[in-house]
CSV table of C-alpha atoms in Angstrom, one decimal:
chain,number,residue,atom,x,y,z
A,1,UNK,CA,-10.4,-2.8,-20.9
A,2,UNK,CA,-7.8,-3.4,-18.3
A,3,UNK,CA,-8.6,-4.2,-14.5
A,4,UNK,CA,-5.8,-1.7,-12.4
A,5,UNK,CA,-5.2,-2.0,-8.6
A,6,UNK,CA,-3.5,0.6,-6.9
A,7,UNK,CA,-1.7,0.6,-3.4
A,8,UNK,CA,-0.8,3.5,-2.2
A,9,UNK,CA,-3.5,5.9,-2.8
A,10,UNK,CA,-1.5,9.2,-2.4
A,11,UNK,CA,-0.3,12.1,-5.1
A,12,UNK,CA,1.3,8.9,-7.1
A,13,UNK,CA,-1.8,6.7,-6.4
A,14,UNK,CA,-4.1,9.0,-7.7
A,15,UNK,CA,-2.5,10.3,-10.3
A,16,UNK,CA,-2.0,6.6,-11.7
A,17,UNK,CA,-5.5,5.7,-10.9
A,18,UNK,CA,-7.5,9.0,-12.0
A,19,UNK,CA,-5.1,8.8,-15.3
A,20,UNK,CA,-6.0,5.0,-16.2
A,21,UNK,CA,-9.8,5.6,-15.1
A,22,UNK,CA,-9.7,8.7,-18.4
A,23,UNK,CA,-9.6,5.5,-20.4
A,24,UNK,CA,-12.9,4.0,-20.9
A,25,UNK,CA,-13.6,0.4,-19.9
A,26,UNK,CA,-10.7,1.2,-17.4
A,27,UNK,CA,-11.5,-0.4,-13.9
A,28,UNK,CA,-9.5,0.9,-11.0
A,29,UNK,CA,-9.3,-0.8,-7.5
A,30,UNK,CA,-7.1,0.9,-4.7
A,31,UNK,CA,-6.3,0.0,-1.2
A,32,UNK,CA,-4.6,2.3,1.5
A,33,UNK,CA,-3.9,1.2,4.8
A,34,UNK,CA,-4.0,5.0,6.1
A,35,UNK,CA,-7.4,6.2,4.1
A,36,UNK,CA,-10.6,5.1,4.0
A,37,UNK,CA,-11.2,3.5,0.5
A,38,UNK,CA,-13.9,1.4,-1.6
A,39,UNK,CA,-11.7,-2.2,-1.6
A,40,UNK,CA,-9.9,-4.4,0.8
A,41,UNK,CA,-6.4,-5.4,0.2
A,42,UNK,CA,-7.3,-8.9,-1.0
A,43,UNK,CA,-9.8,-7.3,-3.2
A,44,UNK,CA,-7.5,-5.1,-5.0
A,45,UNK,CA,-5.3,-8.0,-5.3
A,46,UNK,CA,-8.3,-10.3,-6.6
A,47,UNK,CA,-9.9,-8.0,-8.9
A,48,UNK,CA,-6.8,-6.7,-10.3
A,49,UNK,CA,-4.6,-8.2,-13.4
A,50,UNK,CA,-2.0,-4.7,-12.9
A,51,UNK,CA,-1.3,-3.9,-8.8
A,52,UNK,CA,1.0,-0.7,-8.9
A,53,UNK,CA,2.6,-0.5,-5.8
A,54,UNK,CA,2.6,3.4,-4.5
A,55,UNK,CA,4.2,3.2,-1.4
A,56,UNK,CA,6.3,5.7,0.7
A,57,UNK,CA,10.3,4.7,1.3
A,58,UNK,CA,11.6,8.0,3.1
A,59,UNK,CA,14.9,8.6,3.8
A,60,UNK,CA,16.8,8.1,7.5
A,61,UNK,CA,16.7,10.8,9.1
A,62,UNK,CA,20.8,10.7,9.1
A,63,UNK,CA,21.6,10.6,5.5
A,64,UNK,CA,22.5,7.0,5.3
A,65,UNK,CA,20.0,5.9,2.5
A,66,UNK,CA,16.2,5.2,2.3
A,67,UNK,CA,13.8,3.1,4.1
A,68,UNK,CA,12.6,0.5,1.8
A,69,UNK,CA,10.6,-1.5,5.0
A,70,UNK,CA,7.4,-0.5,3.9
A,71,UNK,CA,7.4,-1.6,0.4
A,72,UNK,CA,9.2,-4.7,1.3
A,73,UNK,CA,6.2,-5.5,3.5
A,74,UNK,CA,3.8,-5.1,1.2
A,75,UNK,CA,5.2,-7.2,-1.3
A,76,UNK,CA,5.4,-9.5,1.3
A,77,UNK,CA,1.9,-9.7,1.5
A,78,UNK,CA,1.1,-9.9,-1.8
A,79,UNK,CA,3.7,-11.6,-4.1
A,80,UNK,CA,2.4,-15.3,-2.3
A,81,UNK,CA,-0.8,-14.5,-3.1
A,82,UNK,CA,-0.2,-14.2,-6.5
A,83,UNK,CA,2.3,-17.0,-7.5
A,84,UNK,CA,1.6,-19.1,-10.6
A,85,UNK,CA,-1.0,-16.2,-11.8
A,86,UNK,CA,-0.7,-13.6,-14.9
A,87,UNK,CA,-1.0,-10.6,-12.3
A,88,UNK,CA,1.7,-8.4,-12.7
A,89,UNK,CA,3.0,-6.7,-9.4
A,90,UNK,CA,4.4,-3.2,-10.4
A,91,UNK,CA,6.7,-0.8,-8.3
A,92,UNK,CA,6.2,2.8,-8.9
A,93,UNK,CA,8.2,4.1,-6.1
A,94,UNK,CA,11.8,4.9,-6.0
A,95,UNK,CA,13.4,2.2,-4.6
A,96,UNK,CA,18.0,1.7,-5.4
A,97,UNK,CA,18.8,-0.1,-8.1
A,98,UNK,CA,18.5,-4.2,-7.7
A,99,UNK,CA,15.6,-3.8,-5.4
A,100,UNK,CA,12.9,-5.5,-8.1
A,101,UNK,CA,15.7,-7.9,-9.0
A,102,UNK,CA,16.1,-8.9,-4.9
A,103,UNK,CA,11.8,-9.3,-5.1
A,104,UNK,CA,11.7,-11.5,-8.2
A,105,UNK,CA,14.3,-13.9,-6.5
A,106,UNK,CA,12.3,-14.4,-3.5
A,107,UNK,CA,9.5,-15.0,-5.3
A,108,UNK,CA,10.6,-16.1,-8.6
A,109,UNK,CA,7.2,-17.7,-9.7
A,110,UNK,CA,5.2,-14.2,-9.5
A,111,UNK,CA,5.4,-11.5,-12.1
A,112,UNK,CA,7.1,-8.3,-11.2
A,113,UNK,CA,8.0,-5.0,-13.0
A,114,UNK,CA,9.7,-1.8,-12.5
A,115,UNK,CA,8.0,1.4,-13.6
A,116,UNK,CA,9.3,4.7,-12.3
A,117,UNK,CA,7.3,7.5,-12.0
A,118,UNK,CA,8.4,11.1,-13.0
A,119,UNK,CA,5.8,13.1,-11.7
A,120,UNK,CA,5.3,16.6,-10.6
A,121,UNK,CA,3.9,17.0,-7.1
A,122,UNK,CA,2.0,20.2,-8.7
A,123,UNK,CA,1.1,18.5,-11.5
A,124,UNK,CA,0.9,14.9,-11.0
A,125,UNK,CA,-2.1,13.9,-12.8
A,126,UNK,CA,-1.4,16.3,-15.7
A,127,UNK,CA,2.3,14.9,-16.0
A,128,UNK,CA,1.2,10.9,-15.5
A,129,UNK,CA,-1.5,11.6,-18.7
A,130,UNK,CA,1.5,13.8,-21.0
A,131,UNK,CA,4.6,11.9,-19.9
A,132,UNK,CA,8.1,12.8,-22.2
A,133,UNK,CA,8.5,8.9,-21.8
A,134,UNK,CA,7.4,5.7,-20.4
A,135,UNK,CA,9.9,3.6,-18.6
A,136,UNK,CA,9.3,-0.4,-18.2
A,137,UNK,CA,11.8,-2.8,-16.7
A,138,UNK,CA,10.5,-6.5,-16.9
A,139,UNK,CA,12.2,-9.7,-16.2
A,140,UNK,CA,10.3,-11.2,-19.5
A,141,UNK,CA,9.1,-9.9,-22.8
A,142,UNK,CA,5.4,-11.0,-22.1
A,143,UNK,CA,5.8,-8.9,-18.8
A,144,UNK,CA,7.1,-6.2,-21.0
A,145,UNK,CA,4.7,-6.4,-24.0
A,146,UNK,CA,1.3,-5.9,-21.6
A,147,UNK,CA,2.3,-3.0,-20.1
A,148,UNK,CA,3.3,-1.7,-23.2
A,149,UNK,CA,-0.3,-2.2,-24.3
A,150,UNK,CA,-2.0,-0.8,-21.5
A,151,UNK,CA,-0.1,2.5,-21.4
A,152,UNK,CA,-0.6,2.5,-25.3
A,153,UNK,CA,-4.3,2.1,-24.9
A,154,UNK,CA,-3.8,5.2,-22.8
A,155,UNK,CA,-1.2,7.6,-24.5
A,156,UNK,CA,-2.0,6.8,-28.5
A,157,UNK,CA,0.3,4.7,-30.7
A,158,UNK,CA,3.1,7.5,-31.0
A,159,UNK,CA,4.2,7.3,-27.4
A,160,UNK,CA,7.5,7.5,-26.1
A,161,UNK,CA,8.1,3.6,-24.6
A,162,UNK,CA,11.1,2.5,-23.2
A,163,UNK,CA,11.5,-1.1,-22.3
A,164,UNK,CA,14.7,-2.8,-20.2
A,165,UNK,CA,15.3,-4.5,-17.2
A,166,UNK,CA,13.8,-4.0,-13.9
A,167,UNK,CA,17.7,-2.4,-12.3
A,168,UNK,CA,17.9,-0.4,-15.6
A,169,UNK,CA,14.8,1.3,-15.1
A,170,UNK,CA,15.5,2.2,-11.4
A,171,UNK,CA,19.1,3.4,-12.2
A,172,UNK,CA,17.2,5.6,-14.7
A,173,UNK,CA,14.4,7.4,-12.3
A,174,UNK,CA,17.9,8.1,-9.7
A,175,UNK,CA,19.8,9.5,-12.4
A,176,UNK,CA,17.6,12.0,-13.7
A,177,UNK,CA,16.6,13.1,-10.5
A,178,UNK,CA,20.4,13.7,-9.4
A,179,UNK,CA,21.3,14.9,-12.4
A,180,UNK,CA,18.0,17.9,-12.1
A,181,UNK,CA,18.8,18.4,-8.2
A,182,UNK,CA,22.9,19.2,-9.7
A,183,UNK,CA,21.5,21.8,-12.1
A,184,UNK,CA,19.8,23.0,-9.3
A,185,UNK,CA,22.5,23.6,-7.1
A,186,UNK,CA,24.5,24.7,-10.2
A,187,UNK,CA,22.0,27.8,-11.4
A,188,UNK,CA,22.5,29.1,-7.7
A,189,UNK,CA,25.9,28.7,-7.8
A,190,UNK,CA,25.7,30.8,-10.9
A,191,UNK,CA,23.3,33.4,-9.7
A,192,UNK,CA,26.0,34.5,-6.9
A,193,UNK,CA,28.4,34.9,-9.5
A,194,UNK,CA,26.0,37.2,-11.4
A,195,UNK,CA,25.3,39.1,-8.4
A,196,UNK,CA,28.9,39.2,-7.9
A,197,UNK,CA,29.9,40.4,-11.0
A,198,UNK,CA,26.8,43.3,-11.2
A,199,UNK,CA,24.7,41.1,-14.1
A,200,UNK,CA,21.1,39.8,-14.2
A,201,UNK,CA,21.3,36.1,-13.8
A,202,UNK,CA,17.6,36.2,-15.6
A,203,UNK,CA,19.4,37.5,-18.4
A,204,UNK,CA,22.2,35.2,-18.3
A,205,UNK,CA,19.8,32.0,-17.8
A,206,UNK,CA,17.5,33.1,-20.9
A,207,UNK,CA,20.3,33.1,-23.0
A,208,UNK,CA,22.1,29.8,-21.8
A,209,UNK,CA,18.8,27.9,-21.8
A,210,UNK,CA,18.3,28.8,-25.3
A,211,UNK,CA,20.7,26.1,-26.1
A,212,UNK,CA,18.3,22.7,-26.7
A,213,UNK,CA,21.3,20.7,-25.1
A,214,UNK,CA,21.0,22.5,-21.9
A,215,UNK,CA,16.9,23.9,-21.8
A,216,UNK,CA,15.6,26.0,-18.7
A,217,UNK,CA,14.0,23.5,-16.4
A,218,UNK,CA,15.6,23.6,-13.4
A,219,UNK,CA,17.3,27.3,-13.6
A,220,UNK,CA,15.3,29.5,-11.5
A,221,UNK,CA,16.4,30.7,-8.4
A,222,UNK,CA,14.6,32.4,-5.7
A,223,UNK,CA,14.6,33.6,-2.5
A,224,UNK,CA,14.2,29.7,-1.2
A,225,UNK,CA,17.5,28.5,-2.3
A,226,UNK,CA,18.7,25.0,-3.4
A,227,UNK,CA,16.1,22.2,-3.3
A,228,UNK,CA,13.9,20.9,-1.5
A,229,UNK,CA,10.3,18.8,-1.8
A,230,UNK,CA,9.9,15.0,-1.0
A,231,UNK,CA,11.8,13.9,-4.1
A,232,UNK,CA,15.2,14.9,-4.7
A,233,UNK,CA,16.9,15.1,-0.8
A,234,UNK,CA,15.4,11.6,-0.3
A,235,UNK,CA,17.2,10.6,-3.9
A,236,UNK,CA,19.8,12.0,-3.4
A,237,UNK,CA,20.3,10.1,-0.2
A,238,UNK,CA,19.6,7.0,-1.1
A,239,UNK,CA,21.8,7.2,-4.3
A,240,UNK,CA,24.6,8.8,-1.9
A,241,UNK,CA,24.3,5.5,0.6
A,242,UNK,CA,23.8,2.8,-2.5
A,243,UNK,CA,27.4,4.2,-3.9
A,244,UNK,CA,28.6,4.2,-0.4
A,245,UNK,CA,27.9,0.5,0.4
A,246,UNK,CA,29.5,-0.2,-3.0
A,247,UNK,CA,32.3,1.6,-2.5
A,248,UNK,CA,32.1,3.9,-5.8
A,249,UNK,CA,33.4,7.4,-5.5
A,250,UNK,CA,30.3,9.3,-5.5
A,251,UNK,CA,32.0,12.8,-4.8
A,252,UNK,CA,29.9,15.1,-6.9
A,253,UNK,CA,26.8,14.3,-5.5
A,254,UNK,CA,28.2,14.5,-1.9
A,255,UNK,CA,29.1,18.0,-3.0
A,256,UNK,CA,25.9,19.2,-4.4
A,257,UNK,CA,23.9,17.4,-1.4
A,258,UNK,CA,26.3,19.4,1.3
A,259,UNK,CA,26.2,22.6,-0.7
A,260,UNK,CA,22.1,22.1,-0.8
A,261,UNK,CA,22.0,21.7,2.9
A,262,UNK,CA,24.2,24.7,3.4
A,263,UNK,CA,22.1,27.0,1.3
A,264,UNK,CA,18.9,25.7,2.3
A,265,UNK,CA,17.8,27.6,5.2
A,266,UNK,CA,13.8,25.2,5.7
A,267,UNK,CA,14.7,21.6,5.4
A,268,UNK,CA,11.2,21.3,4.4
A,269,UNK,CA,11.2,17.7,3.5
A,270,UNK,CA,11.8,17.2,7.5
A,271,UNK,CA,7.9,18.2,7.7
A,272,UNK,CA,6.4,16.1,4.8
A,273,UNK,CA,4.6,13.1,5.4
A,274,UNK,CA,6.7,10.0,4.1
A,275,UNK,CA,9.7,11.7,3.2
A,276,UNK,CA,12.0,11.1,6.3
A,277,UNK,CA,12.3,8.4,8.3
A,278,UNK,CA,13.1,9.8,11.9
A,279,UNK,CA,13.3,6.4,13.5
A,280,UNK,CA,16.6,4.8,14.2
A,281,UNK,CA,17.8,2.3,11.4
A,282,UNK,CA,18.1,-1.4,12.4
């Protein structure tokens, strides 16, 4: 039996917390500042031994990376509180590599750990019960090894756990993104040659994602070109801006985020709730 808290209780939230709660003995706790819920914040933090922090960190509105305020608050709030204790404070949201890392050394005496979340909006609860892999980045092997255990106790002995260090794992949840939102961008690309040439690009993709190397996620093309969602123009950003600042030539993904915003006629991620931040950056 494991005692989970959850912060955050949107499509990540829930999906973590419904998922866990499938085990039985599981107890779930979840605060949201925004919703209504059953727990206070100090609650969650008391009752829980796992706090999963689910928190929004939208990009600026001008492309220069994400906002990471809001999670950087909440830990705030709740690393203190936890010092010197076998709570483990868990980050589920995207944040750029070195984040967790910059956490642990402001509070070196409290437990942290980086678990990134690769989760369909559609699907979210399906995908966070059948994952391809589990990704934990700890600062300790004991850190490491419990939430191991607890996603074992959920998923069965045969699944797919990766364990590494806290910047690892974030590195990992921006690169597959990118590298998804590129095939993206790549597959249209290759429809308007099809067109072009007189060919059915289904065709064409059937046959190319035979290949196991390559697979056919990501290939379709419709009338709503490029991408689009919460996910992959905010990670894109934010992976853009973290190269940027570190002055590492980050050329490719400038080119697929330009050609994205040139083919994509509804910026819908402009309308979604915690995916942009239109305030001006301090």
């Amino acid at each position: 039996m494991a005692k989970i808290g959850i912060i955050g209780w949107g499509v990540v939230g829930q999906a973590i917390g419904k998922g866990f709660e499938t085990k039985k003995g599981n107890k779930v706790f979840w605060y949201d500042k925004y919703k209504k819920g059953p727990h206070t914040l100090d609650e969650v933090i008391k009752e829980s031994e796992f706090i999963f922090l689910c928190l929004p960190t939208p990009m600026f509105s001008d492309g220069s990376g994400i906002d990471p305020s809001i999670m950087n608050e909440v830990v705030d709030q709740i690393a203190p509180k936890i010092v010197k204790t076998d709570k483990v404070l868990v980050v589920k949201s995207t944040i750029v590599p070195g984040t967790t890392f910059s956490y642990k050394k402001k509070y070196p005496k409290t437990n942290f750990a980086m678990n990134p979340e690769f989760l369909t909006e559609a699907n979210a609860l399906g995908d966070f019960l059948k994952p391809d892999r589990t990704v934990i980045g700890a600062f300790s092997q004991a850190v490491a090894s419990r939430l191991a255990s607890l996603y074992q106790d959920l998923y069965g002995p045969g699944s797919k756990i990766f364990i590494t260090d806290p910047t690892t794992a974030e590195m990992v949840k921006y690169m597959s993104n990118a590298l998804l939102a590129t095939k993206v961008i790549f597959a249209n690309e290759m429809y308007d040659l099809c067109t072009a040439l007189g060919i059915k690009y289904e065709e064409v993709k059937d046959m190319v994602a035979a290949d196991t190397r390559i697979g056919p996620s990501h290939l379709n093309v419709t009338t709503v070109r490029g991408f689009g969602g919460k996910c992959f123009p905010k990670d894109m950003v934010a992976l853009i801006g973290f190269a940027k600042k570190r002055k590492i030539d980050a050329s490719l993904l400038k080119t697929v985020w330009q050609k994205n915003l040139r083919i994509r006629k509804v910026r819908d991620w402009e309308n979604i709730e915690g995916a942009v931040n239109f305030k001006k950056k301090k």
